């Protein structure tokens, strides 16, 4: 029973993998090519993959009938055709919980960076232009003076962001499939999507990418936001229509945005690089040391559980 691991995980996770004492086949530092992925997974009983690998029915066929589990080293699993896996009798797992705090920390870093113009200030200094303190210079949003945070897709990560926002005295609104607008929980008020768009000073996008959420934030949604609002996406790039966002930023329809995720990763639309008032990071919201260890270890434990004939710890459907 071989475990295929598509990419080198952190040192601690690799040591954990070794401790299972099972035959392993391990990819490299970079994402495997499609051919390497097909060769690597062929004959494996478990595949531990990352979000850079597309697991579709052709790959499941290439893997062979002995494949029992695909363990994603991520909470999001839009890279995996779960229906095809289920039909092939393959369990799919993800890594919820262990990355909530790190992702919330990074989301908050982006909120502050965009609202308080951290990178504009950095660029100004590095441009070696003369500057002098001024009452109108690089003025941004007072995050902690009653600004409203809207969380689109409230779940565990949303909860962790809400806790941070509450420590900043922000009002927190949210939408969630499982909550009724008008209800409240832990100081978070649930509203409908239009209210969220209209009332948020900072809109934090956290909804998973599904056919229903693709381009949920499109030109219409952006038009419903305050002209003074900021958009922050730490979910999946496809939830935001990047062309519409680029237009909105150029038109000053919203005041700023921050993106950690992109529609066509690892390619970044060059027009995003030229858009004003936009902070960008390369999909690193969960990139805390202990978090990345925990994600790798949890994915390996999910694979090991299924191989041992036990229920997966974090199955997805
Ligand atoms: C990262 O993007 C994840 O889904 O864990």
PDB file of C-alpha atoms and ligand atoms in Angstrom:
ATOM      1  CA  UNK A   1       0.000   0.000   0.000  1.00  0.00           C
ATOM      2  CA  UNK A   2       1.909   3.020  -1.286  1.00  0.00           C
ATOM      3  CA  UNK A   3       1.177   6.589  -0.271  1.00  0.00           C
ATOM      4  CA  UNK A   4       1.848   9.146  -2.971  1.00  0.00           C
ATOM      5  CA  UNK A   5       2.605  12.660  -1.713  1.00  0.00           C
ATOM      6  CA  UNK A   6       2.525  15.073  -4.635  1.00  0.00           C
ATOM      7  CA  UNK A   7       4.808  17.747  -3.117  1.00  0.00           C
ATOM      8  CA  UNK A   8       7.374  18.085  -0.369  1.00  0.00           C
ATOM      9  CA  UNK A   9       5.508  19.111   2.759  1.00  0.00           C
ATOM     10  CA  UNK A  10       7.143  20.767   5.787  1.00  0.00           C
ATOM     11  CA  UNK A  11       9.945  18.899   7.575  1.00  0.00           C
ATOM     12  CA  UNK A  12       7.690  17.950  10.499  1.00  0.00           C
ATOM     13  CA  UNK A  13       5.020  16.619   8.176  1.00  0.00           C
ATOM     14  CA  UNK A  14       7.609  14.602   6.222  1.00  0.00           C
ATOM     15  CA  UNK A  15       8.937  13.098   9.468  1.00  0.00           C
ATOM     16  CA  UNK A  16       5.352  12.220  10.399  1.00  0.00           C
ATOM     17  CA  UNK A  17       4.895  10.546   7.021  1.00  0.00           C
ATOM     18  CA  UNK A  18       8.046   8.476   7.530  1.00  0.00           C
ATOM     19  CA  UNK A  19       6.850   7.419  10.988  1.00  0.00           C
ATOM     20  CA  UNK A  20       3.948   5.541   9.363  1.00  0.00           C
ATOM     21  CA  UNK A  21       6.529   3.077   8.053  1.00  0.00           C
ATOM     22  CA  UNK A  22       4.695   2.668   4.764  1.00  0.00           C
ATOM     23  CA  UNK A  23       6.124   2.793   1.248  1.00  0.00           C
ATOM     24  CA  UNK A  24       5.945   6.367   0.002  1.00  0.00           C
ATOM     25  CA  UNK A  25       6.431   8.070  -3.322  1.00  0.00           C
ATOM     26  CA  UNK A  26       7.160  11.752  -2.953  1.00  0.00           C
ATOM     27  CA  UNK A  27       7.029  14.584  -5.478  1.00  0.00           C
ATOM     28  CA  UNK A  28       9.285  17.605  -5.426  1.00  0.00           C
ATOM     29  CA  UNK A  29       9.285  21.169  -4.160  1.00  0.00           C
ATOM     30  CA  UNK A  30       7.317  22.412  -7.182  1.00  0.00           C
ATOM     31  CA  UNK A  31       3.918  21.234  -8.401  1.00  0.00           C
ATOM     32  CA  UNK A  32       4.174  18.070 -10.501  1.00  0.00           C
ATOM     33  CA  UNK A  33       3.485  18.307 -14.211  1.00  0.00           C
ATOM     34  CA  UNK A  34       0.332  16.492 -15.246  1.00  0.00           C
ATOM     35  CA  UNK A  35       2.443  13.600 -16.536  1.00  0.00           C
ATOM     36  CA  UNK A  36       4.411  13.401 -13.276  1.00  0.00           C
ATOM     37  CA  UNK A  37       1.153  13.507 -11.325  1.00  0.00           C
ATOM     38  CA  UNK A  38      -0.302  10.639 -13.363  1.00  0.00           C
ATOM     39  CA  UNK A  39       2.868   8.588 -13.009  1.00  0.00           C
ATOM     40  CA  UNK A  40       3.211   9.388  -9.310  1.00  0.00           C
ATOM     41  CA  UNK A  41      -0.343   8.444  -8.376  1.00  0.00           C
ATOM     42  CA  UNK A  42      -0.481   5.272 -10.528  1.00  0.00           C
ATOM     43  CA  UNK A  43      -0.709   2.241  -8.266  1.00  0.00           C
ATOM     44  CA  UNK A  44      -0.912   4.303  -5.044  1.00  0.00           C
ATOM     45  CA  UNK A  45      -3.505   3.446  -2.392  1.00  0.00           C
ATOM     46  CA  UNK A  46      -3.512   6.967  -0.967  1.00  0.00           C
ATOM     47  CA  UNK A  47      -2.680  10.337  -2.480  1.00  0.00           C
ATOM     48  CA  UNK A  48      -1.814  13.348  -0.376  1.00  0.00           C
ATOM     49  CA  UNK A  49      -2.144  16.323  -2.708  1.00  0.00           C
ATOM     50  CA  UNK A  50      -2.082  20.104  -2.520  1.00  0.00           C
ATOM     51  CA  UNK A  51      -4.365  22.665  -4.107  1.00  0.00           C
ATOM     52  CA  UNK A  52      -2.047  22.969  -7.121  1.00  0.00           C
ATOM     53  CA  UNK A  53      -3.005  19.450  -8.240  1.00  0.00           C
ATOM     54  CA  UNK A  54      -6.187  18.944 -10.235  1.00  0.00           C
ATOM     55  CA  UNK A  55      -7.774  15.649  -9.278  1.00  0.00           C
ATOM     56  CA  UNK A  56     -10.329  14.820 -11.958  1.00  0.00           C
ATOM     57  CA  UNK A  57     -11.831  11.598 -13.254  1.00  0.00           C
ATOM     58  CA  UNK A  58      -8.965  11.090 -15.753  1.00  0.00           C
ATOM     59  CA  UNK A  59      -6.444  11.230 -12.896  1.00  0.00           C
ATOM     60  CA  UNK A  60      -8.535   8.842 -10.805  1.00  0.00           C
ATOM     61  CA  UNK A  61      -8.516   6.429 -13.724  1.00  0.00           C
ATOM     62  CA  UNK A  62      -4.744   6.843 -14.094  1.00  0.00           C
ATOM     63  CA  UNK A  63      -4.384   6.087 -10.370  1.00  0.00           C
ATOM     64  CA  UNK A  64      -6.073   2.697 -10.619  1.00  0.00           C
ATOM     65  CA  UNK A  65      -8.731   0.855  -8.668  1.00  0.00           C
ATOM     66  CA  UNK A  66      -6.581   0.376  -5.552  1.00  0.00           C
ATOM     67  CA  UNK A  67      -6.781   4.118  -4.749  1.00  0.00           C
ATOM     68  CA  UNK A  68      -8.801   4.574  -1.565  1.00  0.00           C
ATOM     69  CA  UNK A  69      -8.256   8.140  -0.456  1.00  0.00           C
ATOM     70  CA  UNK A  70      -7.237  11.551  -1.736  1.00  0.00           C
ATOM     71  CA  UNK A  71      -6.203  13.781   1.163  1.00  0.00           C
ATOM     72  CA  UNK A  72      -6.009  17.457   0.256  1.00  0.00           C
ATOM     73  CA  UNK A  73      -3.547  19.598   2.207  1.00  0.00           C
ATOM     74  CA  UNK A  74      -6.040  22.484   2.301  1.00  0.00           C
ATOM     75  CA  UNK A  75      -9.454  23.268   3.661  1.00  0.00           C
ATOM     76  CA  UNK A  76     -10.734  24.241   0.206  1.00  0.00           C
ATOM     77  CA  UNK A  77     -11.115  21.348  -2.214  1.00  0.00           C
ATOM     78  CA  UNK A  78     -12.321  22.892  -5.460  1.00  0.00           C
ATOM     79  CA  UNK A  79      -9.243  21.288  -7.100  1.00  0.00           C
ATOM     80  CA  UNK A  80     -10.851  17.861  -6.610  1.00  0.00           C
ATOM     81  CA  UNK A  81     -13.812  16.393  -8.473  1.00  0.00           C
ATOM     82  CA  UNK A  82     -15.452  14.986  -5.357  1.00  0.00           C
ATOM     83  CA  UNK A  83     -18.386  13.492  -7.278  1.00  0.00           C
ATOM     84  CA  UNK A  84     -16.016  11.568  -9.567  1.00  0.00           C
ATOM     85  CA  UNK A  85     -13.985  10.391  -6.564  1.00  0.00           C
ATOM     86  CA  UNK A  86     -17.081   9.271  -4.687  1.00  0.00           C
ATOM     87  CA  UNK A  87     -18.321   7.421  -7.774  1.00  0.00           C
ATOM     88  CA  UNK A  88     -14.923   5.676  -7.936  1.00  0.00           C
ATOM     89  CA  UNK A  89     -15.173   4.711  -4.251  1.00  0.00           C
ATOM     90  CA  UNK A  90     -12.373   7.112  -3.276  1.00  0.00           C
ATOM     91  CA  UNK A  91     -12.701   9.098  -0.037  1.00  0.00           C
ATOM     92  CA  UNK A  92     -11.735  12.780  -0.250  1.00  0.00           C
ATOM     93  CA  UNK A  93     -10.537  14.638   2.857  1.00  0.00           C
ATOM     94  CA  UNK A  94      -9.496  18.197   3.707  1.00  0.00           C
ATOM     95  CA  UNK A  95      -7.822  19.999   6.640  1.00  0.00           C
ATOM     96  CA  UNK A  96     -10.406  22.150   8.457  1.00  0.00           C
ATOM     97  CA  UNK A  97      -9.745  23.784  11.798  1.00  0.00           C
ATOM     98  CA  UNK A  98      -5.953  23.805  11.910  1.00  0.00           C
ATOM     99  CA  UNK A  99      -5.604  26.849   9.672  1.00  0.00           C
ATOM    100  CA  UNK A 100      -8.365  29.094  11.039  1.00  0.00           C
ATOM    101  CA  UNK A 101      -6.133  31.319  13.136  1.00  0.00           C
ATOM    102  CA  UNK A 102      -3.368  31.699  10.559  1.00  0.00           C
ATOM    103  CA  UNK A 103      -5.869  32.515   7.828  1.00  0.00           C
ATOM    104  CA  UNK A 104      -7.658  34.997  10.081  1.00  0.00           C
ATOM    105  CA  UNK A 105      -4.328  36.613  10.997  1.00  0.00           C
ATOM    106  CA  UNK A 106      -3.412  37.065   7.353  1.00  0.00           C
ATOM    107  CA  UNK A 107      -6.874  38.343   6.457  1.00  0.00           C
ATOM    108  CA  UNK A 108      -6.520  40.906   9.194  1.00  0.00           C
ATOM    109  CA  UNK A 109      -3.044  41.825   7.975  1.00  0.00           C
ATOM    110  CA  UNK A 110      -4.579  42.485   4.546  1.00  0.00           C
ATOM    111  CA  UNK A 111      -7.461  44.484   6.043  1.00  0.00           C
ATOM    112  CA  UNK A 112      -5.040  46.749   7.880  1.00  0.00           C
ATOM    113  CA  UNK A 113      -2.584  46.905   4.974  1.00  0.00           C
ATOM    114  CA  UNK A 114      -5.217  48.067   2.512  1.00  0.00           C
ATOM    115  CA  UNK A 115      -7.272  50.269   4.854  1.00  0.00           C
ATOM    116  CA  UNK A 116      -4.197  51.971   6.357  1.00  0.00           C
ATOM    117  CA  UNK A 117      -2.268  52.134   3.081  1.00  0.00           C
ATOM    118  CA  UNK A 118       0.786  50.310   4.364  1.00  0.00           C
ATOM    119  CA  UNK A 119       2.111  49.469   0.913  1.00  0.00           C
ATOM    120  CA  UNK A 120       1.448  52.976  -0.446  1.00  0.00           C
ATOM    121  CA  UNK A 121       3.634  54.263   2.367  1.00  0.00           C
ATOM    122  CA  UNK A 122       6.304  51.642   1.700  1.00  0.00           C
ATOM    123  CA  UNK A 123       6.315  52.494  -2.015  1.00  0.00           C
ATOM    124  CA  UNK A 124       6.513  56.208  -1.316  1.00  0.00           C
ATOM    125  CA  UNK A 125       9.638  55.811   0.795  1.00  0.00           C
ATOM    126  CA  UNK A 126      11.302  53.384  -1.586  1.00  0.00           C
ATOM    127  CA  UNK A 127      10.656  55.770  -4.501  1.00  0.00           C
ATOM    128  CA  UNK A 128      13.103  58.099  -2.698  1.00  0.00           C
ATOM    129  CA  UNK A 129      10.731  61.015  -3.328  1.00  0.00           C
ATOM    130  CA  UNK A 130      10.911  63.788  -0.814  1.00  0.00           C
ATOM    131  CA  UNK A 131       8.137  63.582   1.730  1.00  0.00           C
ATOM    132  CA  UNK A 132       7.032  65.396   4.811  1.00  0.00           C
ATOM    133  CA  UNK A 133       4.310  64.601   7.340  1.00  0.00           C
ATOM    134  CA  UNK A 134       0.984  66.099   6.268  1.00  0.00           C
ATOM    135  CA  UNK A 135      -2.559  66.105   7.616  1.00  0.00           C
ATOM    136  CA  UNK A 136      -3.881  64.820   4.268  1.00  0.00           C
ATOM    137  CA  UNK A 137      -1.111  62.372   3.503  1.00  0.00           C
ATOM    138  CA  UNK A 138      -1.970  58.671   2.974  1.00  0.00           C
ATOM    139  CA  UNK A 139      -5.172  58.932   4.968  1.00  0.00           C
ATOM    140  CA  UNK A 140      -7.149  55.692   5.223  1.00  0.00           C
ATOM    141  CA  UNK A 141     -10.023  54.066   7.075  1.00  0.00           C
ATOM    142  CA  UNK A 142     -10.131  54.122  10.891  1.00  0.00           C
ATOM    143  CA  UNK A 143     -10.579  50.385  11.249  1.00  0.00           C
ATOM    144  CA  UNK A 144     -11.062  50.476  14.990  1.00  0.00           C
ATOM    145  CA  UNK A 145     -13.487  53.387  15.225  1.00  0.00           C
ATOM    146  CA  UNK A 146     -16.720  51.592  14.600  1.00  0.00           C
ATOM    147  CA  UNK A 147     -16.071  50.408  11.042  1.00  0.00           C
ATOM    148  CA  UNK A 148     -18.252  47.522   9.887  1.00  0.00           C
ATOM    149  CA  UNK A 149     -16.723  44.241   8.761  1.00  0.00           C
ATOM    150  CA  UNK A 150     -18.844  42.056   6.514  1.00  0.00           C
ATOM    151  CA  UNK A 151     -17.979  38.371   6.290  1.00  0.00           C
ATOM    152  CA  UNK A 152     -19.245  36.647   3.168  1.00  0.00           C
ATOM    153  CA  UNK A 153     -19.388  32.945   4.048  1.00  0.00           C
ATOM    154  CA  UNK A 154     -19.176  32.731   7.828  1.00  0.00           C
ATOM    155  CA  UNK A 155     -17.630  29.523   9.113  1.00  0.00           C
ATOM    156  CA  UNK A 156     -14.698  28.666  11.344  1.00  0.00           C
ATOM    157  CA  UNK A 157     -12.314  31.075   9.638  1.00  0.00           C
ATOM    158  CA  UNK A 158     -14.995  33.758   9.674  1.00  0.00           C
ATOM    159  CA  UNK A 159     -15.439  33.224  13.382  1.00  0.00           C
ATOM    160  CA  UNK A 160     -11.679  33.722  13.936  1.00  0.00           C
ATOM    161  CA  UNK A 161     -11.740  36.908  11.843  1.00  0.00           C
ATOM    162  CA  UNK A 162     -14.811  38.165  13.734  1.00  0.00           C
ATOM    163  CA  UNK A 163     -12.968  37.695  17.049  1.00  0.00           C
ATOM    164  CA  UNK A 164     -10.092  39.801  15.777  1.00  0.00           C
ATOM    165  CA  UNK A 165     -12.500  42.419  14.408  1.00  0.00           C
ATOM    166  CA  UNK A 166     -14.341  42.592  17.723  1.00  0.00           C
ATOM    167  CA  UNK A 167     -11.036  43.258  19.477  1.00  0.00           C
ATOM    168  CA  UNK A 168     -10.745  46.222  17.086  1.00  0.00           C
ATOM    169  CA  UNK A 169     -14.269  47.386  18.070  1.00  0.00           C
ATOM    170  CA  UNK A 170     -15.637  46.672  14.608  1.00  0.00           C
ATOM    171  CA  UNK A 171     -19.283  45.866  14.042  1.00  0.00           C
ATOM    172  CA  UNK A 172     -19.457  42.436  12.419  1.00  0.00           C
ATOM    173  CA  UNK A 173     -22.099  41.371   9.900  1.00  0.00           C
ATOM    174  CA  UNK A 174     -22.069  38.063   8.072  1.00  0.00           C
ATOM    175  CA  UNK A 175     -23.806  35.785   5.637  1.00  0.00           C
ATOM    176  CA  UNK A 176     -23.842  32.018   5.960  1.00  0.00           C
ATOM    177  CA  UNK A 177     -25.871  29.345   4.229  1.00  0.00           C
ATOM    178  CA  UNK A 178     -26.740  27.820   7.584  1.00  0.00           C
ATOM    179  CA  UNK A 179     -27.887  31.047   9.309  1.00  0.00           C
ATOM    180  CA  UNK A 180     -31.098  33.002   8.946  1.00  0.00           C
ATOM    181  CA  UNK A 181     -30.783  36.753   8.283  1.00  0.00           C
ATOM    182  CA  UNK A 182     -31.834  38.661  11.386  1.00  0.00           C
ATOM    183  CA  UNK A 183     -30.277  36.203  13.834  1.00  0.00           C
ATOM    184  CA  UNK A 184     -27.213  36.915  15.917  1.00  0.00           C
ATOM    185  CA  UNK A 185     -24.454  34.742  17.360  1.00  0.00           C
ATOM    186  CA  UNK A 186     -21.352  35.700  19.359  1.00  0.00           C
ATOM    187  CA  UNK A 187     -21.968  39.363  18.568  1.00  0.00           C
ATOM    188  CA  UNK A 188     -22.132  38.698  14.809  1.00  0.00           C
ATOM    189  CA  UNK A 189     -25.352  39.752  13.054  1.00  0.00           C
ATOM    190  CA  UNK A 190     -26.454  37.633  10.099  1.00  0.00           C
ATOM    191  CA  UNK A 191     -27.873  39.550   7.138  1.00  0.00           C
ATOM    192  CA  UNK A 192     -28.734  38.913   3.493  1.00  0.00           C
ATOM    193  CA  UNK A 193     -26.052  39.378   0.856  1.00  0.00           C
ATOM    194  CA  UNK A 194     -27.350  42.750  -0.395  1.00  0.00           C
ATOM    195  CA  UNK A 195     -27.326  44.172   3.138  1.00  0.00           C
ATOM    196  CA  UNK A 196     -23.806  42.832   3.644  1.00  0.00           C
ATOM    197  CA  UNK A 197     -22.619  44.494   0.439  1.00  0.00           C
ATOM    198  CA  UNK A 198     -24.344  47.792   1.260  1.00  0.00           C
ATOM    199  CA  UNK A 199     -23.277  48.108   4.889  1.00  0.00           C
ATOM    200  CA  UNK A 200     -19.705  46.784   4.993  1.00  0.00           C
ATOM    201  CA  UNK A 201     -16.733  49.131   5.237  1.00  0.00           C
ATOM    202  CA  UNK A 202     -14.564  46.052   4.761  1.00  0.00           C
ATOM    203  CA  UNK A 203     -15.942  42.999   2.962  1.00  0.00           C
ATOM    204  CA  UNK A 204     -14.069  39.783   3.734  1.00  0.00           C
ATOM    205  CA  UNK A 205     -14.709  37.050   1.165  1.00  0.00           C
ATOM    206  CA  UNK A 206     -14.473  33.574   2.670  1.00  0.00           C
ATOM    207  CA  UNK A 207     -16.964  31.477   0.752  1.00  0.00           C
ATOM    208  CA  UNK A 208     -15.636  28.295  -0.881  1.00  0.00           C
ATOM    209  CA  UNK A 209     -15.500  28.218  -4.681  1.00  0.00           C
ATOM    210  CA  UNK A 210     -18.406  26.249  -6.143  1.00  0.00           C
ATOM    211  CA  UNK A 211     -20.399  26.647  -9.362  1.00  0.00           C
ATOM    212  CA  UNK A 212     -22.852  28.733  -7.274  1.00  0.00           C
ATOM    213  CA  UNK A 213     -20.213  31.095  -5.849  1.00  0.00           C
ATOM    214  CA  UNK A 214     -18.115  31.633  -8.997  1.00  0.00           C
ATOM    215  CA  UNK A 215     -18.071  35.404  -9.609  1.00  0.00           C
ATOM    216  CA  UNK A 216     -20.401  36.029  -6.683  1.00  0.00           C
ATOM    217  CA  UNK A 217     -18.569  39.336  -6.394  1.00  0.00           C
ATOM    218  CA  UNK A 218     -19.192  40.656  -9.894  1.00  0.00           C
ATOM    219  CA  UNK A 219     -19.827  44.139 -11.292  1.00  0.00           C
ATOM    220  CA  UNK A 220     -23.351  44.193  -9.816  1.00  0.00           C
ATOM    221  CA  UNK A 221     -22.126  43.224  -6.359  1.00  0.00           C
ATOM    222  CA  UNK A 222     -19.289  45.770  -6.478  1.00  0.00           C
ATOM    223  CA  UNK A 223     -21.809  48.457  -7.461  1.00  0.00           C
ATOM    224  CA  UNK A 224     -23.776  47.696  -4.300  1.00  0.00           C
ATOM    225  CA  UNK A 225     -20.747  48.359  -2.065  1.00  0.00           C
ATOM    226  CA  UNK A 226     -20.000  51.719  -0.458  1.00  0.00           C
ATOM    227  CA  UNK A 227     -17.620  53.871  -2.523  1.00  0.00           C
ATOM    228  CA  UNK A 228     -15.487  54.028   0.626  1.00  0.00           C
ATOM    229  CA  UNK A 229     -15.390  50.232   1.140  1.00  0.00           C
ATOM    230  CA  UNK A 230     -12.546  47.750   0.874  1.00  0.00           C
ATOM    231  CA  UNK A 231     -12.739  44.197  -0.465  1.00  0.00           C
ATOM    232  CA  UNK A 232     -10.471  41.443   0.897  1.00  0.00           C
ATOM    233  CA  UNK A 233     -10.416  37.952  -0.653  1.00  0.00           C
ATOM    234  CA  UNK A 234      -8.680  35.108   1.200  1.00  0.00           C
ATOM    235  CA  UNK A 235     -10.972  32.349  -0.117  1.00  0.00           C
ATOM    236  CA  UNK A 236     -10.554  31.418  -3.778  1.00  0.00           C
ATOM    237  CA  UNK A 237      -9.849  33.744  -6.676  1.00  0.00           C
ATOM    238  CA  UNK A 238     -12.821  32.587  -8.727  1.00  0.00           C
ATOM    239  CA  UNK A 239     -15.323  33.987  -6.210  1.00  0.00           C
ATOM    240  CA  UNK A 240     -14.381  37.499  -7.397  1.00  0.00           C
ATOM    241  CA  UNK A 241     -14.693  38.583 -11.023  1.00  0.00           C
ATOM    242  CA  UNK A 242     -11.216  40.066 -11.391  1.00  0.00           C
ATOM    243  CA  UNK A 243     -12.060  42.135 -14.497  1.00  0.00           C
ATOM    244  CA  UNK A 244     -14.990  43.712 -12.669  1.00  0.00           C
ATOM    245  CA  UNK A 245     -12.761  44.430  -9.669  1.00  0.00           C
ATOM    246  CA  UNK A 246     -10.089  46.018 -11.870  1.00  0.00           C
ATOM    247  CA  UNK A 247     -12.741  48.285 -13.447  1.00  0.00           C
ATOM    248  CA  UNK A 248     -14.178  49.166 -10.031  1.00  0.00           C
ATOM    249  CA  UNK A 249     -10.747  50.129  -8.687  1.00  0.00           C
ATOM    250  CA  UNK A 250      -9.920  52.277 -11.709  1.00  0.00           C
ATOM    251  CA  UNK A 251     -13.338  53.957 -11.492  1.00  0.00           C
ATOM    252  CA  UNK A 252     -12.982  54.575  -7.762  1.00  0.00           C
ATOM    253  CA  UNK A 253     -16.188  52.605  -7.233  1.00  0.00           C
ATOM    254  CA  UNK A 254     -14.676  51.120  -4.070  1.00  0.00           C
ATOM    255  CA  UNK A 255     -11.713  52.545  -2.204  1.00  0.00           C
ATOM    256  CA  UNK A 256      -9.410  49.570  -2.201  1.00  0.00           C
ATOM    257  CA  UNK A 257      -8.935  45.810  -2.169  1.00  0.00           C
ATOM    258  CA  UNK A 258      -6.564  43.075  -1.126  1.00  0.00           C
ATOM    259  CA  UNK A 259      -6.278  39.679  -2.765  1.00  0.00           C
ATOM    260  CA  UNK A 260      -4.439  36.589  -1.577  1.00  0.00           C
ATOM    261  CA  UNK A 261      -5.996  34.360  -4.226  1.00  0.00           C
ATOM    262  CA  UNK A 262      -6.422  34.618  -7.999  1.00  0.00           C
ATOM    263  CA  UNK A 263      -8.679  33.267 -10.704  1.00  0.00           C
ATOM    264  CA  UNK A 264      -5.901  31.563 -12.681  1.00  0.00           C
ATOM    265  CA  UNK A 265      -3.198  30.780 -10.139  1.00  0.00           C
ATOM    266  CA  UNK A 266      -0.294  30.878 -10.387  1.00  0.00           C
ATOM    267  CA  UNK A 267      -0.894  33.353 -13.214  1.00  0.00           C
ATOM    268  CA  UNK A 268      -1.926  36.787 -12.050  1.00  0.00           C
ATOM    269  CA  UNK A 269      -3.887  38.963 -14.455  1.00  0.00           C
ATOM    270  CA  UNK A 270      -1.357  41.713 -15.407  1.00  0.00           C
ATOM    271  CA  UNK A 271      -4.151  44.296 -15.172  1.00  0.00           C
ATOM    272  CA  UNK A 272      -4.375  43.509 -11.459  1.00  0.00           C
ATOM    273  CA  UNK A 273      -0.707  44.450 -11.105  1.00  0.00           C
ATOM    274  CA  UNK A 274      -1.492  47.874 -12.562  1.00  0.00           C
ATOM    275  CA  UNK A 275      -4.738  48.466 -10.667  1.00  0.00           C
ATOM    276  CA  UNK A 276      -4.738  51.253  -8.057  1.00  0.00           C
ATOM    277  CA  UNK A 277      -5.307  50.734  -4.323  1.00  0.00           C
ATOM    278  CA  UNK A 278      -4.760  47.004  -4.445  1.00  0.00           C
ATOM    279  CA  UNK A 279      -2.634  44.914  -2.082  1.00  0.00           C
ATOM    280  CA  UNK A 280      -1.563  41.478  -3.348  1.00  0.00           C
ATOM    281  CA  UNK A 281      -0.088  38.407  -1.659  1.00  0.00           C
ATOM    282  CA  UNK A 282       0.614  35.017  -3.311  1.00  0.00           C
ATOM    283  CA  UNK A 283      -1.894  32.649  -1.626  1.00  0.00           C
ATOM    284  CA  UNK A 284      -0.128  32.618   1.738  1.00  0.00           C
ATOM    285  CA  UNK A 285      -3.013  33.097   4.163  1.00  0.00           C
ATOM    286  CA  UNK A 286      -2.375  29.743   5.869  1.00  0.00           C
ATOM    287  CA  UNK A 287       1.409  30.021   5.675  1.00  0.00           C
ATOM    288  CA  UNK A 288       2.219  29.991   9.394  1.00  0.00           C
ATOM    289  CA  UNK A 289       4.969  27.527  10.360  1.00  0.00           C
ATOM    290  CA  UNK A 290       2.985  25.497  12.863  1.00  0.00           C
ATOM    291  CA  UNK A 291      -0.121  25.757  10.678  1.00  0.00           C
ATOM    292  CA  UNK A 292       1.608  24.299   7.633  1.00  0.00           C
ATOM    293  CA  UNK A 293       2.984  21.473   9.816  1.00  0.00           C
ATOM    294  CA  UNK A 294      -0.504  20.795  11.158  1.00  0.00           C
ATOM    295  CA  UNK A 295      -2.108  20.840   7.696  1.00  0.00           C
ATOM    296  CA  UNK A 296       0.394  18.305   6.345  1.00  0.00           C
ATOM    297  CA  UNK A 297       0.109  16.059   9.399  1.00  0.00           C
ATOM    298  CA  UNK A 298      -3.699  16.148   9.326  1.00  0.00           C
ATOM    299  CA  UNK A 299      -3.783  15.237   5.636  1.00  0.00           C
ATOM    300  CA  UNK A 300      -1.385  12.339   6.271  1.00  0.00           C
ATOM    301  CA  UNK A 301      -3.493  11.177   9.240  1.00  0.00           C
ATOM    302  CA  UNK A 302      -6.605  11.261   7.068  1.00  0.00           C
ATOM    303  CA  UNK A 303      -4.876   9.101   4.453  1.00  0.00           C
ATOM    304  CA  UNK A 304      -3.538   6.708   7.116  1.00  0.00           C
ATOM    305  CA  UNK A 305      -6.954   6.343   8.771  1.00  0.00           C
ATOM    306  CA  UNK A 306      -8.618   5.311   5.520  1.00  0.00           C
ATOM    307  CA  UNK A 307      -5.805   2.895   4.673  1.00  0.00           C
ATOM    308  CA  UNK A 308      -6.238   1.334   8.133  1.00  0.00           C
ATOM    309  CA  UNK A 309      -9.921   0.763   7.366  1.00  0.00           C
ATOM    310  CA  UNK A 310     -11.031   3.462   9.803  1.00  0.00           C
ATOM    311  CA  UNK A 311     -13.307   6.410   9.061  1.00  0.00           C
ATOM    312  CA  UNK A 312     -11.547   9.467   7.641  1.00  0.00           C
ATOM    313  CA  UNK A 313     -11.084  12.293  10.149  1.00  0.00           C
ATOM    314  CA  UNK A 314     -12.244  14.985   7.731  1.00  0.00           C
ATOM    315  CA  UNK A 315     -14.195  13.493   4.852  1.00  0.00           C
ATOM    316  CA  UNK A 316     -15.816  15.863   2.364  1.00  0.00           C
ATOM    317  CA  UNK A 317     -18.855  15.183   0.258  1.00  0.00           C
TER     318      UNK A 317
HETATM  319  C1  LIG B   1      -5.861  27.213   1.316  1.00  0.00           C
HETATM  320  O1  LIG B   1      -6.146  27.981   0.462  1.00  0.00           O
HETATM  321  C2  LIG B   1      -6.757  26.225   1.837  1.00  0.00           C
HETATM  322  O2  LIG B   1      -7.856  26.042   1.287  1.00  0.00           O
HETATM  323  O3  LIG B   1      -6.404  25.582   2.815  1.00  0.00           O
END
